[in-house]
Short mmCIF file of C-alpha atoms in Angstrom, two decimals:
data_model
loop_
_atom_site.label_atom_id
_atom_site.label_comp_id
_atom_site.label_asym_id
_atom_site.label_seq_id
_atom_site.Cartn_x
_atom_site.Cartn_y
_atom_site.Cartn_z
CA MET A 154 23.30 -117.56 -0.13
CA LYS A 155 23.71 -120.96 -1.80
CA TYR A 156 19.96 -121.57 -1.69
CA LEU A 157 19.27 -118.08 -3.04
CA LEU A 158 21.50 -118.71 -6.06
CA LEU A 159 19.83 -122.08 -6.63
CA LEU A 160 16.41 -120.45 -6.52
CA MET A 161 17.50 -117.85 -9.07
CA VAL A 162 18.79 -120.56 -11.44
CA MET A 163 15.58 -122.60 -11.12
CA THR A 164 13.50 -119.50 -11.79
CA TRP A 165 15.54 -118.74 -14.92
CA LEU A 166 15.22 -122.34 -16.17
CA SER A 167 11.47 -122.28 -15.60
CA ALA A 168 11.21 -119.07 -17.59
CA CYS A 169 13.18 -120.63 -20.43
CA ASP A 170 10.91 -123.68 -20.50
CA ALA A 171 7.70 -121.65 -20.40
CA PRO A 172 5.83 -121.35 -23.70
CA ALA A 173 6.22 -117.99 -25.45
CA THR A 174 3.26 -115.72 -25.02
CA THR A 175 4.29 -113.15 -27.62
CA THR A 176 3.16 -113.45 -31.23
CA VAL A 177 5.10 -112.58 -34.36
CA PRO A 178 3.64 -109.42 -35.85
CA ALA A 179 2.00 -109.72 -39.25
CA PRO A 180 4.09 -108.44 -42.18
CA ASP A 181 3.36 -104.94 -43.41
CA LYS A 182 3.83 -106.05 -47.02
CA LEU A 183 2.02 -108.77 -48.92
CA PRO A 184 4.35 -111.84 -48.86
CA TYR A 185 4.16 -112.74 -52.54
CA SER A 186 4.71 -116.39 -53.40
CA THR A 187 8.13 -116.55 -55.00
CA SER A 188 11.40 -117.94 -53.70
CA SER A 189 13.40 -115.85 -56.16
CA ASP A 190 14.81 -112.63 -54.75
CA SER A 191 15.49 -111.43 -58.28
CA ALA A 192 11.89 -112.01 -59.35
CA ARG A 193 10.66 -110.11 -56.31
CA TYR A 194 13.12 -107.27 -56.98
CA TYR A 195 12.13 -106.78 -60.63
CA PHE A 196 8.44 -107.04 -59.78
CA ALA A 197 8.80 -104.21 -57.25
CA LEU A 198 10.94 -102.22 -59.68
CA GLY A 199 8.29 -102.55 -62.38
CA TRP A 200 5.64 -101.09 -60.06
CA HIS A 201 7.92 -98.19 -59.18
CA GLN A 202 8.67 -97.49 -62.84
CA ILE A 203 5.09 -97.57 -64.05
CA MET A 204 3.36 -95.91 -61.12
CA ASP A 205 5.89 -93.46 -59.70
CA GLU A 206 7.86 -92.59 -62.83
CA GLY A 207 5.36 -93.22 -65.62
CA ARG A 208 7.86 -95.33 -67.55
CA TYR A 209 5.59 -97.98 -69.03
CA GLY A 210 8.21 -99.31 -71.44
CA GLN A 211 10.83 -99.86 -68.75
CA ALA A 212 8.25 -101.40 -66.43
CA GLU A 213 7.38 -104.03 -69.03
CA VAL A 214 11.07 -104.99 -69.26
CA SER A 215 11.20 -105.36 -65.47
CA TYR A 216 8.07 -107.52 -65.34
CA ARG A 217 9.50 -109.75 -68.05
CA LYS A 218 12.66 -110.20 -66.00
CA ALA A 219 10.58 -111.09 -62.94
CA VAL A 220 8.74 -113.80 -64.90
CA ALA A 221 12.01 -115.03 -66.43
CA PHE A 222 13.52 -115.53 -62.96
CA ASP A 223 10.38 -117.31 -61.73
CA PRO A 224 7.87 -118.44 -64.41
CA GLY A 225 5.59 -119.58 -61.59
CA PHE A 226 5.36 -116.09 -60.09
CA LEU A 227 1.76 -115.66 -61.21
CA ILE A 228 1.13 -112.15 -59.88
CA ALA A 229 4.07 -110.92 -61.96
CA LYS A 230 2.77 -112.79 -64.99
CA ALA A 231 -0.71 -111.29 -64.55
CA THR A 232 0.78 -107.80 -64.22
CA LEU A 233 2.72 -108.35 -67.43
CA GLY A 234 -0.53 -109.47 -69.06
CA ARG A 235 -2.15 -106.18 -68.10
CA LEU A 236 0.69 -104.21 -69.69
CA THR A 237 1.79 -106.06 -72.83
CA LEU A 238 0.55 -104.85 -76.22
CA ASP A 239 1.05 -108.31 -77.73
CA THR A 240 -2.48 -109.67 -78.11
CA THR A 241 -1.34 -113.26 -78.60
CA GLU A 242 0.80 -113.13 -75.48
CA ARG A 243 -1.95 -111.53 -73.43
CA ARG A 244 -4.48 -114.20 -74.45
CA ARG A 245 -1.96 -116.92 -73.60
CA ILE A 246 -1.40 -115.37 -70.18
CA GLU A 247 -5.15 -115.23 -69.58
CA GLN A 248 -5.38 -118.95 -70.31
CA GLU A 249 -2.48 -119.70 -67.96
CA LEU A 250 -4.24 -117.84 -65.14
CA GLN A 251 -7.45 -119.87 -65.25
CA GLY A 252 -6.40 -122.56 -62.76
CA GLY A 253 -7.75 -121.09 -59.53
CA PHE A 254 -4.47 -121.98 -57.78
CA PRO A 255 -5.74 -123.12 -54.36
CA GLU A 256 -2.13 -123.58 -53.21
CA LEU A 257 -1.64 -119.81 -53.07
CA PRO A 258 -2.39 -117.91 -49.85
CA ALA A 259 -5.94 -116.55 -49.79
CA GLU A 260 -4.92 -112.89 -50.06
CA GLU A 261 -2.61 -113.44 -53.02
CA ARG A 262 -5.18 -115.70 -54.72
CA ALA A 263 -7.85 -112.99 -54.42
CA LEU A 264 -5.50 -110.38 -55.89
CA LEU A 265 -4.52 -112.74 -58.70
CA GLY A 266 -8.22 -113.25 -59.49
CA LEU A 267 -8.69 -109.48 -59.79
CA TYR A 268 -5.64 -109.07 -62.03
CA THR A 269 -6.84 -111.97 -64.17
CA ASP A 270 -10.16 -110.18 -64.59
CA PHE A 271 -8.27 -107.09 -65.78
CA VAL A 272 -6.36 -109.17 -68.35
CA ARG A 273 -9.64 -110.72 -69.49
CA PHE A 274 -11.21 -107.27 -69.78
CA THR A 275 -8.38 -106.04 -72.02
CA ASN A 276 -8.67 -109.07 -74.28
CA LEU A 277 -12.45 -108.77 -74.50
CA ARG A 278 -12.30 -105.05 -75.24
CA GLU A 279 -10.43 -105.69 -78.47
CA HIS A 280 -13.38 -107.42 -80.15
CA ASP A 281 -16.42 -106.49 -78.02
CA PRO A 282 -16.06 -103.16 -76.16
CA VAL A 283 -19.67 -103.19 -74.94
CA ALA A 284 -19.36 -106.63 -73.37
CA ALA A 285 -15.98 -105.65 -71.92
CA ARG A 286 -17.50 -102.61 -70.24
CA LYS A 287 -20.32 -104.68 -68.73
CA MET A 288 -17.81 -107.20 -67.48
CA LEU A 289 -15.67 -104.47 -65.89
CA VAL A 290 -18.64 -102.85 -64.16
CA ALA A 291 -19.54 -106.26 -62.71
CA VAL A 292 -16.07 -107.00 -61.29
CA LEU A 293 -15.13 -103.54 -59.97
CA PRO A 294 -17.11 -103.74 -56.67
CA GLN A 295 -15.59 -107.10 -55.81
CA GLY A 296 -12.15 -105.84 -56.80
CA GLN A 297 -12.63 -102.80 -54.61
CA ALA A 298 -13.51 -105.05 -51.68
CA VAL A 299 -10.41 -107.20 -52.26
CA LEU A 300 -8.07 -104.21 -52.41
CA GLY A 301 -9.80 -102.58 -49.46
CA ARG A 302 -8.98 -105.59 -47.29
CA LEU A 303 -5.41 -105.79 -48.53
CA VAL A 304 -4.46 -102.14 -48.03
CA ARG A 305 -5.57 -102.35 -44.41
CA GLN A 306 -3.89 -105.67 -43.80
CA TYR A 307 -0.66 -104.60 -45.53
CA PRO A 308 -0.24 -100.86 -44.96
CA GLU A 309 3.22 -100.71 -46.55
CA GLU A 310 1.88 -101.48 -50.03
CA PRO A 311 1.55 -98.08 -51.77
CA TYR A 312 0.70 -99.55 -55.17
CA LEU A 313 -2.19 -101.57 -53.79
CA LYS A 314 -3.40 -98.32 -52.22
CA SER A 315 -3.02 -96.67 -55.62
CA GLU A 316 -5.17 -99.23 -57.39
CA TYR A 317 -7.70 -99.20 -54.56
CA VAL A 318 -8.20 -95.44 -54.80
CA GLU A 319 -8.42 -95.70 -58.60
CA LEU A 320 -11.26 -98.21 -58.25
CA ILE A 321 -13.07 -95.98 -55.76
CA ASN A 322 -12.82 -93.12 -58.26
CA SER A 323 -14.23 -95.38 -60.99
CA THR A 324 -17.15 -96.64 -58.91
CA THR A 325 -17.98 -93.69 -56.66
CA GLY A 326 -16.23 -90.60 -58.00
CA PRO A 327 -13.35 -88.25 -57.15
CA ALA A 328 -14.75 -86.87 -53.89
CA ALA A 329 -14.99 -90.34 -52.34
CA ALA A 330 -11.57 -91.23 -53.74
CA LEU A 331 -10.04 -88.12 -52.15
CA ASP A 332 -11.59 -89.01 -48.82
CA SER A 333 -10.16 -92.54 -48.90
CA LEU A 334 -6.81 -91.26 -50.11
CA ALA A 335 -6.59 -88.88 -47.14
CA VAL A 336 -7.25 -91.74 -44.71
CA LEU A 337 -4.82 -94.16 -46.39
CA THR A 338 -1.97 -91.63 -46.48
CA GLN A 339 -2.50 -90.17 -43.03
CA GLU A 340 0.41 -92.12 -41.55
CA ARG A 341 2.47 -93.10 -44.60
CA HIS A 342 2.81 -92.66 -48.38
CA ALA A 343 1.50 -89.08 -48.57
CA ASP A 344 4.61 -88.28 -50.61
CA ASN A 345 4.37 -91.33 -52.87
CA PRO A 346 4.66 -89.93 -56.43
CA PHE A 347 1.69 -91.81 -57.86
CA LEU A 348 -0.61 -91.06 -54.96
CA LEU A 349 0.47 -87.42 -54.96
CA GLY A 350 -0.12 -87.12 -58.70
CA PHE A 351 -3.46 -88.87 -58.46
CA LYS A 352 -4.45 -86.50 -55.67
CA ALA A 353 -3.78 -83.59 -58.04
CA SER A 354 -5.97 -85.17 -60.72
CA LEU A 355 -8.77 -85.89 -58.24
CA LEU A 356 -8.66 -82.33 -56.91
CA ALA A 357 -8.90 -81.02 -60.46
CA ALA A 358 -11.83 -83.31 -61.16
CA THR A 359 -13.70 -81.77 -58.21
CA GLY A 360 -12.93 -78.23 -59.43
CA ALA A 361 -10.34 -77.46 -56.74
CA PHE A 362 -7.90 -76.09 -59.32
CA PRO A 363 -5.54 -74.04 -57.08
CA GLU A 364 -5.05 -77.03 -54.78
CA ALA A 365 -4.61 -79.33 -57.77
CA LEU A 366 -1.88 -77.14 -59.28
CA GLN A 367 -0.19 -76.79 -55.91
CA THR A 368 -0.10 -80.58 -55.56
CA ALA A 369 1.20 -81.00 -59.12
CA ASP A 370 3.91 -78.44 -58.34
CA GLN A 371 4.82 -80.44 -55.24
CA LEU A 372 5.22 -83.59 -57.33
CA ALA A 373 7.34 -81.79 -59.94
CA ALA A 374 9.55 -80.26 -57.24
CA MET A 375 10.32 -83.66 -55.70
CA THR A 376 11.08 -85.26 -59.10
CA ALA A 377 14.82 -84.85 -59.59
CA ASP A 378 14.86 -86.66 -62.94
CA THR A 379 13.05 -84.45 -65.47
CA THR A 380 12.95 -87.32 -67.97
CA GLU A 381 10.30 -89.05 -65.88
CA PRO A 382 6.94 -88.72 -67.70
CA LYS A 383 4.86 -88.81 -64.52
CA PRO A 384 4.76 -85.14 -63.42
CA TRP A 385 4.13 -83.89 -66.96
CA ALA A 386 1.20 -86.27 -67.44
CA VAL A 387 -0.23 -85.02 -64.13
CA TYR A 388 0.07 -81.40 -65.26
CA ALA A 389 -1.65 -82.34 -68.52
CA ASP A 390 -4.55 -83.91 -66.65
CA VAL A 391 -4.96 -80.91 -64.35
CA TYR A 392 -4.82 -78.36 -67.17
CA LEU A 393 -7.30 -80.39 -69.22
CA ALA A 394 -9.73 -80.28 -66.31
CA MET A 395 -9.20 -76.51 -66.23
CA ASP A 396 -9.85 -76.37 -69.99
CA SER A 397 -6.41 -74.81 -70.49
CA LEU A 398 -5.95 -76.83 -73.63
CA LYS A 399 -2.72 -75.31 -74.94
CA LEU A 400 -0.87 -76.03 -71.69
CA ALA A 401 -2.51 -79.44 -71.38
CA LYS A 402 -1.34 -80.40 -74.86
CA GLN A 403 2.21 -79.20 -74.21
CA TYR A 404 2.52 -81.32 -71.09
CA ALA A 405 0.82 -84.40 -72.59
CA ASP A 406 3.06 -84.23 -75.66
CA ARG A 407 6.13 -83.92 -73.44
CA ALA A 408 5.14 -86.96 -71.39
CA ASN A 409 4.47 -88.94 -74.54
CA ARG A 410 7.86 -88.02 -76.03
CA LEU A 411 9.59 -89.23 -72.88
CA ASP A 412 7.76 -92.57 -73.06
CA PRO A 413 5.49 -93.29 -76.05
CA ARG A 414 4.21 -96.34 -74.12
CA ASN A 415 2.81 -94.16 -71.31
CA LEU A 416 -0.91 -94.90 -71.50
CA ASP A 417 -1.85 -91.92 -69.33
CA ALA A 418 -0.12 -89.54 -71.73
CA SER A 419 -1.51 -91.12 -74.90
CA ARG A 420 -5.06 -91.20 -73.57
CA LEU A 421 -4.72 -87.59 -72.44
CA GLN A 422 -3.52 -86.64 -75.91
CA GLU A 423 -6.65 -88.19 -77.41
CA ARG A 424 -8.95 -86.37 -74.96
CA ILE A 425 -7.14 -83.05 -75.41
CA ASN A 426 -7.22 -83.27 -79.19
CA GLN A 427 -10.90 -84.14 -79.12
CA ARG A 428 -11.59 -81.18 -76.84
CA ILE A 429 -9.60 -78.87 -79.16
CA MET A 430 -11.76 -80.05 -82.06
CA GLU A 431 -14.92 -79.41 -80.05
CA VAL A 432 -13.81 -75.89 -79.20
CA ALA A 433 -13.02 -75.30 -82.86
CA GLY A 434 -16.52 -76.43 -83.78
CA LEU A 435 -15.47 -79.69 -85.38
CA GLY A 436 -17.23 -82.95 -84.68
CA LYS A 437 -15.47 -86.20 -83.93
CA ASP A 438 -16.09 -87.57 -87.42
CA GLU A 439 -15.43 -84.35 -89.27
#
């Protein structure tokens, strides 16, 4: 019995000394380079506000807080640069993002490069829209490849999925975007407000109007706070695709009243008003 106990102890000690054969699983979310919990919190909050709620104004406040807590949090600074209406600030941010930053992890550096391109595009568009469009067309395929890698490597990043599907829609069209959206939300994020709303818009763009309205209704039903602009902007987009201009205008105006900074709503207002003029027989310059 004594020898049996000794053998058991030796076996246990050998097991403790043996090198571990298990590996730590990769994180499901992109591990952004900041040591500030507050910066990380406000960065995530900003994405939720702008994408899920459509509150552009509140999102800008959150991004500013993220940068204030960690001025070296470059992804947050680039995201602020994409959102701010202050031309001087946006140009300054573009200059600050020109360093390449080899100390960042490869995935974050690639995403930062894409966001920097978006800031550069916005700055260029102000004085040379044609050149800005050429520049955007040139960077979109590479940006799509970057986001495509990231959404598969970090499946718990719904806002990276959102931007990825948006780029697919821009480069390939709504049918391809719907296909990718179905794959990316098969296991998670099918009920994410942005992705659900974008699905409604993509369905409308393909002419699947009953399904688009049903999806928009689903988004509205799950939105407890009726002051969120997001569902109303989605309705406006769907009704515009249906050429139901009166309803489209009502919803776009409502979204804009809730947040005048909401770019989706303001751009929809412009498109709806232009379409109303066309129906009335008035040209753009008349």
